[in-house]
mmCIF file of C-alpha atoms in Angstrom:
data_model
loop_
_atom_site.group_PDB
_atom_site.id
_atom_site.type_symbol
_atom_site.label_atom_id
_atom_site.label_comp_id
_atom_site.label_asym_id
_atom_site.label_seq_id
_atom_site.Cartn_x
_atom_site.Cartn_y
_atom_site.Cartn_z
ATOM 1 C CA MET A 8 -4.764 -10.414 -0.468
ATOM 2 C CA HIS A 9 -1.999 -7.736 -0.076
ATOM 3 C CA ALA A 10 1.582 -8.460 -1.409
ATOM 4 C CA GLU A 11 3.685 -7.324 1.265
ATOM 5 C CA ASP A 12 6.607 -9.663 0.512
ATOM 6 C CA GLY A 13 8.797 -8.680 -2.529
ATOM 7 C CA LEU A 14 11.586 -9.783 -4.749
ATOM 8 C CA ILE A 15 14.824 -7.900 -5.659
ATOM 9 C CA LYS A 16 16.324 -9.089 -8.987
ATOM 10 C CA THR A 17 18.919 -6.878 -10.914
ATOM 11 C CA SER A 18 21.820 -7.671 -12.818
ATOM 12 C CA THR A 19 24.114 -7.776 -9.610
ATOM 13 C CA ILE A 20 21.790 -7.706 -6.832
ATOM 14 C CA VAL A 21 19.231 -10.241 -5.551
ATOM 15 C CA GLY A 22 17.065 -10.778 -2.703
ATOM 16 C CA VAL A 23 13.731 -10.880 -0.754
ATOM 17 C CA VAL A 24 11.656 -8.394 1.120
ATOM 18 C CA ASP A 25 9.285 -8.910 4.064
ATOM 19 C CA ALA A 26 7.387 -5.482 4.771
ATOM 20 C CA VAL A 27 5.951 -4.816 8.091
ATOM 21 C CA GLY A 28 2.920 -2.478 8.181
ATOM 22 C CA THR A 29 1.370 -0.957 11.156
ATOM 23 C CA PRO A 30 -1.191 -3.117 13.034
ATOM 24 C CA HIS A 31 -4.496 -1.210 12.510
ATOM 25 C CA ASN A 32 -7.989 -1.330 13.881
ATOM 26 C CA SER A 33 -10.866 1.332 14.409
ATOM 27 C CA LYS A 34 -8.404 3.548 16.723
ATOM 28 C CA TYR A 35 -5.531 3.217 14.231
ATOM 29 C CA PRO A 36 -7.218 3.111 10.728
ATOM 30 C CA ALA A 37 -5.149 1.437 7.968
ATOM 31 C CA ARG A 38 -2.979 3.913 6.001
ATOM 32 C CA LEU A 39 -3.388 3.618 2.117
ATOM 33 C CA TYR A 40 -1.060 5.029 -0.411
ATOM 34 C CA GLY A 41 -3.216 4.948 -3.597
ATOM 35 C CA LYS A 42 -4.391 1.334 -3.416
ATOM 36 C CA LEU A 43 -1.347 0.165 -1.570
ATOM 37 C CA THR A 44 -1.221 -0.612 2.258
ATOM 38 C CA SER A 45 1.694 0.764 4.162
ATOM 39 C CA GLY A 46 3.443 -2.593 4.019
ATOM 40 C CA GLU A 47 2.846 -2.931 0.164
ATOM 41 C CA LYS A 48 4.105 0.663 -0.273
ATOM 42 C CA ALA A 49 7.343 -0.130 1.614
ATOM 43 C CA ALA A 50 7.959 -3.341 -0.376
ATOM 44 C CA ARG A 51 7.446 -1.603 -3.613
ATOM 45 C CA THR A 52 9.695 1.225 -2.444
ATOM 46 C CA ALA A 53 12.363 -1.422 -1.691
ATOM 47 C CA GLU A 54 12.137 -3.113 -5.278
ATOM 48 C CA TYR A 55 12.255 0.350 -6.759
ATOM 49 C CA VAL A 56 15.211 1.613 -5.002
ATOM 50 C CA PHE A 57 17.272 -1.548 -5.639
ATOM 51 C CA SER A 58 16.470 -1.539 -9.415
ATOM 52 C CA GLN A 59 17.636 2.100 -9.659
ATOM 53 C CA ASN A 60 20.926 1.303 -7.796
ATOM 54 C CA SER A 61 22.249 -1.952 -8.939
ATOM 55 C CA SER A 62 25.748 -0.699 -9.421
ATOM 56 C CA SER A 63 25.852 0.679 -5.938
ATOM 57 C CA GLY A 64 27.153 -1.137 -2.974
ATOM 58 C CA ILE A 65 24.531 -2.757 -0.637
ATOM 59 C CA LYS A 66 25.135 -0.362 2.446
ATOM 60 C CA GLY A 67 24.874 2.651 0.369
ATOM 61 C CA THR A 68 21.637 1.362 -1.278
ATOM 62 C CA LEU A 69 20.186 0.616 2.105
ATOM 63 C CA THR A 70 20.914 4.253 3.205
ATOM 64 C CA ILE A 71 19.017 5.543 0.124
ATOM 65 C CA LEU A 72 16.173 3.130 0.860
ATOM 66 C CA ASN A 73 16.009 3.855 4.498
ATOM 67 C CA LYS A 74 15.314 7.638 3.434
ATOM 68 C CA ALA A 75 12.851 6.781 0.826
ATOM 69 C CA ILE A 76 10.749 4.622 3.313
ATOM 70 C CA LEU A 77 10.684 7.550 5.707
ATOM 71 C CA ALA A 78 9.861 10.105 2.892
ATOM 72 C CA PHE A 79 6.410 8.622 2.176
ATOM 73 C CA GLN A 80 5.381 8.519 5.879
ATOM 74 C CA LYS A 81 7.100 11.674 7.019
ATOM 75 C CA LYS A 82 4.277 12.871 9.144
ATOM 76 C CA LEU A 83 4.842 9.785 11.479
ATOM 77 C CA SER A 84 8.472 10.394 12.034
ATOM 78 C CA ALA A 85 7.833 11.438 15.689
ATOM 79 C CA ARG A 86 6.250 8.048 16.232
ATOM 80 C CA PRO A 87 8.595 5.443 14.963
ATOM 81 C CA GLU A 88 6.464 2.616 16.317
ATOM 82 C CA LEU A 89 3.935 3.519 13.805
ATOM 83 C CA LEU A 90 6.171 3.481 10.697
ATOM 84 C CA ALA A 91 5.974 0.703 8.093
ATOM 85 C CA GLY A 92 9.285 -0.920 7.205
ATOM 86 C CA ILE A 93 10.972 -3.743 5.792
ATOM 87 C CA CYS A 94 13.021 -6.754 6.716
ATOM 88 C CA LEU A 95 15.237 -8.208 4.090
ATOM 89 C CA ALA A 96 18.155 -10.391 2.831
ATOM 90 C CA VAL A 97 20.108 -9.371 -0.127
ATOM 91 C CA ALA A 98 23.268 -10.417 -1.960
ATOM 92 C CA ARG A 99 25.329 -8.431 -4.393
ATOM 93 C CA LEU A 100 27.672 -10.267 -6.686
ATOM 94 C CA SER A 101 30.904 -8.847 -8.362
ATOM 95 C CA ASP A 102 33.619 -10.552 -10.182
ATOM 96 C CA SER A 103 35.581 -11.243 -6.876
ATOM 97 C CA ASN A 104 33.293 -10.868 -4.111
ATOM 98 C CA VAL A 105 29.619 -11.495 -2.882
ATOM 99 C CA GLU A 106 28.195 -9.017 -0.282
ATOM 100 C CA VAL A 107 25.393 -10.430 1.792
ATOM 101 C CA ALA A 108 23.083 -8.277 4.115
ATOM 102 C CA GLN A 109 20.322 -9.207 6.349
ATOM 103 C CA ILE A 110 18.038 -7.202 8.781
ATOM 104 C CA GLY A 111 14.875 -8.362 10.732
ATOM 105 C CA ASP A 112 13.191 -11.614 10.161
ATOM 106 C CA ALA A 113 14.487 -12.524 6.804
ATOM 107 C CA PHE A 114 17.132 -14.955 6.711
ATOM 108 C CA ALA A 115 20.254 -15.551 4.668
ATOM 109 C CA VAL A 116 22.183 -18.733 4.495
ATOM 110 C CA ILE A 117 25.486 -19.088 2.997
ATOM 111 C CA GLU A 118 27.147 -22.666 2.033
ATOM 112 C CA ASN A 119 30.928 -22.296 1.363
ATOM 113 C CA SER A 120 32.960 -24.619 -0.815
ATOM 114 C CA ASN A 121 33.495 -27.015 2.017
ATOM 115 C CA GLY A 122 29.912 -27.332 2.996
ATOM 116 C CA ASN A 123 30.079 -25.285 5.985
ATOM 117 C CA LEU A 124 27.181 -22.850 6.724
ATOM 118 C CA THR A 125 27.164 -19.256 7.640
ATOM 119 C CA VAL A 126 23.775 -18.172 8.799
ATOM 120 C CA SER A 127 22.442 -14.637 9.583
ATOM 121 C CA PRO A 128 21.329 -14.052 13.274
ATOM 122 C CA TYR A 129 17.716 -14.362 14.189
ATOM 123 C CA ARG A 130 17.829 -11.055 16.109
ATOM 124 C CA THR A 131 13.890 -10.683 15.992
ATOM 125 C CA TYR A 132 13.451 -13.886 18.064
ATOM 126 C CA ALA A 133 13.106 -12.209 21.409
ATOM 127 C CA HIS A 134 10.661 -9.630 20.111
ATOM 128 C CA GLU A 135 8.658 -12.355 18.330
ATOM 129 C CA THR A 136 8.546 -14.365 21.314
ATOM 130 C CA GLU A 137 6.760 -11.279 23.184
ATOM 131 C CA VAL A 138 4.467 -10.619 20.355
ATOM 132 C CA GLY A 139 3.536 -14.538 20.306
ATOM 133 C CA LYS A 140 2.656 -14.443 24.089
ATOM 134 C CA LEU A 141 0.493 -11.387 23.437
ATOM 135 C CA ARG A 142 -1.306 -12.870 20.496
ATOM 136 C CA ASN A 143 -2.065 -16.066 22.491
ATOM 137 C CA LYS A 144 -3.282 -14.239 25.512
ATOM 138 C CA VAL A 145 -5.703 -12.271 23.253
ATOM 139 C CA PHE A 146 -6.785 -15.317 21.290
ATOM 140 C CA ASN A 147 -7.315 -17.457 24.318
ATOM 141 C CA GLY A 148 -9.484 -14.621 25.885
ATOM 142 C CA LEU A 149 -11.495 -14.295 22.862
ATOM 143 C CA ALA A 150 -12.172 -18.040 22.142
ATOM 144 C CA ARG A 151 -13.296 -18.287 25.866
ATOM 145 C CA ARG A 152 -15.398 -15.147 25.884
ATOM 146 C CA LEU A 153 -17.030 -15.660 22.452
ATOM 147 C CA TYR A 154 -17.441 -19.522 22.247
ATOM 148 C CA GLY A 155 -16.554 -20.731 25.837
ATOM 149 C CA CYS A 156 -13.659 -22.994 24.770
ATOM 150 C CA LYS A 157 -10.125 -23.166 23.885
ATOM 151 C CA PRO A 158 -8.855 -21.769 20.730
ATOM 152 C CA ASP A 159 -7.973 -25.408 19.447
ATOM 153 C CA LYS A 160 -11.629 -26.150 19.812
ATOM 154 C CA VAL A 161 -13.157 -23.526 17.577
ATOM 155 C CA THR A 162 -14.278 -24.172 13.890
ATOM 156 C CA GLU A 163 -12.513 -22.294 10.979
ATOM 157 C CA LYS A 164 -15.558 -19.807 10.641
ATOM 158 C CA GLU A 165 -15.106 -19.084 14.608
ATOM 159 C CA LYS A 166 -11.538 -18.698 14.007
ATOM 160 C CA ASN A 167 -12.264 -15.947 11.323
ATOM 161 C CA ASN A 168 -14.721 -14.200 13.793
ATOM 162 C CA ILE A 169 -12.033 -14.209 16.462
ATOM 163 C CA ARG A 170 -9.610 -12.588 14.080
ATOM 164 C CA GLN A 171 -11.872 -9.892 13.606
ATOM 165 C CA SER A 172 -12.218 -9.050 17.252
ATOM 166 C CA PHE A 173 -8.436 -9.754 17.806
ATOM 167 C CA TRP A 174 -7.120 -6.522 16.109
ATOM 168 C CA GLU A 175 -9.507 -4.268 18.318
ATOM 169 C CA GLU A 176 -7.754 -5.663 21.469
ATOM 170 C CA VAL A 177 -4.209 -6.356 20.347
ATOM 171 C CA VAL A 178 -2.999 -3.268 18.531
ATOM 172 C CA ASP A 179 -2.450 -1.072 21.448
ATOM 173 C CA PRO A 180 -0.159 -3.363 23.503
ATOM 174 C CA TRP A 181 1.502 -4.556 20.089
ATOM 175 C CA ILE A 182 2.436 -1.041 19.304
ATOM 176 C CA GLU A 183 3.972 -0.626 22.634
ATOM 177 C CA LEU A 184 6.083 -3.666 22.045
ATOM 178 C CA ARG A 185 7.104 -2.126 18.780
ATOM 179 C CA LYS A 186 7.954 1.261 20.523
ATOM 180 C CA ARG A 187 10.224 -0.536 23.107
ATOM 181 C CA ASN A 188 11.953 -3.008 20.895
ATOM 182 C CA GLY A 189 12.201 -1.548 17.401
ATOM 183 C CA ASN A 190 15.617 -0.455 16.390
ATOM 184 C CA ASN A 191 16.563 -0.145 20.203
ATOM 185 C CA LYS A 192 19.845 -1.853 20.978
ATOM 186 C CA LYS A 193 19.430 -1.121 24.761
ATOM 187 C CA SER A 194 16.297 -3.207 24.897
ATOM 188 C CA PRO A 195 16.865 -7.103 25.473
ATOM 189 C CA SER A 196 14.294 -7.807 22.978
ATOM 190 C CA GLY A 197 15.547 -5.079 20.393
ATOM 191 C CA TYR A 198 15.401 -5.915 16.757
ATOM 192 C CA GLY A 199 15.988 -4.071 13.477
ATOM 193 C CA LEU A 200 13.579 -2.716 10.981
ATOM 194 C CA LEU A 201 14.395 -0.680 7.845
ATOM 195 C CA ASN A 202 11.740 2.097 8.664
ATOM 196 C CA GLY A 203 13.360 5.374 8.367
ATOM 197 C CA GLN A 204 15.181 5.308 11.673
ATOM 198 C CA LYS A 205 19.008 5.620 11.459
ATOM 199 C CA GLU A 206 19.360 3.194 14.337
ATOM 200 C CA TYR A 207 18.705 0.274 11.886
ATOM 201 C CA THR A 208 22.348 0.024 11.235
ATOM 202 C CA ASP A 209 22.756 -1.117 14.868
ATOM 203 C CA PHE A 210 20.986 -4.309 13.589
ATOM 204 C CA LEU A 211 22.310 -4.590 10.197
ATOM 205 C CA TRP A 212 24.095 -7.981 9.489
ATOM 206 C CA TYR A 213 26.698 -7.587 6.566
ATOM 207 C CA ARG A 214 29.276 -9.794 5.436
ATOM 208 C CA LYS A 215 31.739 -10.005 2.391
ATOM 209 C CA PHE A 216 32.985 -13.329 0.788
ATOM 210 C CA PRO A 217 35.402 -14.117 -1.933
ATOM 211 C CA VAL A 218 33.282 -15.562 -4.779
ATOM 212 C CA LYS A 219 35.373 -18.493 -5.042
ATOM 213 C CA SER A 220 34.803 -19.667 -1.372
ATOM 214 C CA ILE A 221 30.736 -19.846 -1.916
ATOM 215 C CA ARG A 222 28.850 -22.670 -3.280
ATOM 216 C CA ARG A 223 25.354 -21.409 -2.723
ATOM 217 C CA ILE A 224 23.326 -18.572 -1.078
ATOM 218 C CA LEU A 225 19.831 -18.961 0.036
ATOM 219 C CA LEU A 226 17.658 -15.910 0.844
ATOM 220 C CA CYS A 227 14.103 -16.180 2.224
ATOM 221 C CA THR A 228 11.437 -14.417 4.438
ATOM 222 C CA ASP A 229 10.361 -16.184 7.521
ATOM 223 C CA GLY A 230 7.057 -17.488 5.994
ATOM 224 C CA MET A 231 9.371 -20.063 4.337
ATOM 225 C CA ILE A 232 10.255 -21.608 7.713
ATOM 226 C CA PRO A 233 7.990 -23.498 10.052
ATOM 227 C CA GLN A 234 7.470 -22.519 13.597
ATOM 228 C CA HIS A 235 8.849 -25.559 15.061
ATOM 229 C CA VAL A 236 12.263 -24.760 13.258
ATOM 230 C CA LEU A 237 12.080 -21.046 14.290
ATOM 231 C CA ALA A 238 11.463 -22.133 18.017
ATOM 232 C CA GLY A 239 14.512 -21.643 20.162
ATOM 233 C CA GLY A 240 15.938 -18.911 17.835
ATOM 234 C CA ASN A 241 18.726 -21.347 16.566
ATOM 235 C CA GLU A 242 20.298 -19.807 13.438
ATOM 236 C CA LEU A 243 22.296 -22.905 12.510
ATOM 237 C CA LYS A 244 19.276 -25.287 13.001
ATOM 238 C CA ILE A 245 17.282 -22.826 10.758
ATOM 239 C CA GLY A 246 19.960 -22.981 8.176
ATOM 240 C CA ARG A 247 20.586 -26.604 8.186
ATOM 241 C CA TRP A 248 16.622 -27.274 7.738
ATOM 242 C CA LEU A 249 16.450 -24.729 4.862
ATOM 243 C CA LEU A 250 19.400 -26.128 2.982
ATOM 244 C CA GLU A 251 18.256 -29.770 3.494
ATOM 245 C CA ARG A 252 14.623 -29.003 2.196
ATOM 246 C CA PHE A 253 16.073 -26.986 -0.673
ATOM 247 C CA ASN A 254 18.455 -29.800 -1.681
ATOM 248 C CA HIS A 255 15.314 -32.207 -1.817
ATOM 249 C CA GLY A 256 13.325 -30.031 -4.134
ATOM 250 C CA GLY A 257 14.128 -26.450 -4.245
ATOM 251 C CA TRP A 258 11.795 -23.759 -2.701
ATOM 252 C CA PRO A 259 8.666 -25.883 -3.651
ATOM 253 C CA ALA A 260 9.998 -28.551 -1.049
ATOM 254 C CA VAL A 261 10.797 -25.678 1.402
ATOM 255 C CA LEU A 262 7.371 -24.273 1.275
ATOM 256 C CA LYS A 263 5.739 -27.472 1.431
ATOM 257 C CA GLY A 264 7.486 -28.245 4.493
ATOM 258 C CA ALA A 265 6.299 -24.912 6.183
ATOM 259 C CA ARG A 266 2.833 -25.287 5.111
ATOM 260 C CA LEU A 267 2.496 -28.914 5.970
ATOM 261 C CA THR A 268 3.445 -28.011 9.592
ATOM 262 C CA GLU A 269 0.996 -24.907 9.644
ATOM 263 C CA SER A 270 -1.978 -27.244 8.496
ATOM 264 C CA HIS A 271 -1.380 -29.569 11.465
ATOM 265 C CA SER A 272 -1.248 -26.756 13.931
ATOM 266 C CA LYS A 273 -4.099 -26.183 16.210
ATOM 267 C CA THR A 274 -3.500 -22.708 17.066
ATOM 268 C CA ILE A 275 -5.078 -19.539 15.505
ATOM 269 C CA SER A 276 -2.801 -17.190 13.398
ATOM 270 C CA HIS A 277 -3.587 -13.807 13.124
ATOM 271 C CA THR A 278 -3.643 -14.163 9.517
ATOM 272 C CA SER A 279 -5.196 -16.874 7.273
ATOM 273 C CA ALA A 280 -2.873 -16.176 4.400
ATOM 274 C CA PRO A 281 0.902 -15.982 5.330
ATOM 275 C CA GLU A 282 3.352 -14.866 2.483
ATOM 276 C CA ALA A 283 6.759 -16.309 1.783
ATOM 277 C CA MET A 284 9.415 -15.503 -0.657
ATOM 278 C CA GLY A 285 12.773 -17.289 -1.455
ATOM 279 C CA TYR A 286 15.756 -16.744 -3.775
ATOM 280 C CA SER A 287 18.741 -18.818 -4.432
ATOM 281 C CA LEU A 288 22.141 -17.961 -5.920
ATOM 282 C CA THR A 289 24.278 -21.024 -6.877
ATOM 283 C CA LEU A 290 27.943 -20.070 -7.860
ATOM 284 C CA PHE A 291 29.142 -23.649 -8.611
#
């Protein structure tokens, strides 16, 4: 199993990382950096860069990180749709302020001293909806061709067989979606990814709060949130669900809620082992 999620924890900065590798198949072989996949390399790079720049502001550190992610895959700079990158949600605490930044499909939920919520925008929703339609189209076609039925009728063994064939058919159109939408503010489905492109700043969400005004900050990757909560792309709905689950048992309760929903799903996921990462910062 590949560890493409990551955790940032220094004396001043905490956060979560969700790396995005390049979809691969026989046409686009997986890129390895030593024993690491491109996604793992991006995640470990993020952890290292933050560990070495804990005294710096978040925006400056992200600039350093963006250059570092491009550096290990420089040969692909002419085709940014093939670049591995990261989504993240991070917070930096000082004596007087809390900086919070987010990009991609990670989430930041800030509860202020009055109980009101500020939730980072879910700007990958439109792109993920397009990718979801593509995945379903390929899965449905494979289930019919291989087993003569709908995806919800196949066995677990048959699902694994479908996943193996899935990548051969889905990678080309998936890469085209990345090319059209990745770090492209002109696209209606544009989304941000820290992958070496300077345009990631068009999608960076950044806020600064007085320390005294904040009760709690929750930072997590999208694997912590079930699909029925993500559906519709309503950030406040996502934030309220996350905080309610967290208040009833911390991150184990959040993860249990996400996994329980998945276990009841009849659809086929492109992965049998989704990752999830969460970090909480309680100020009072």
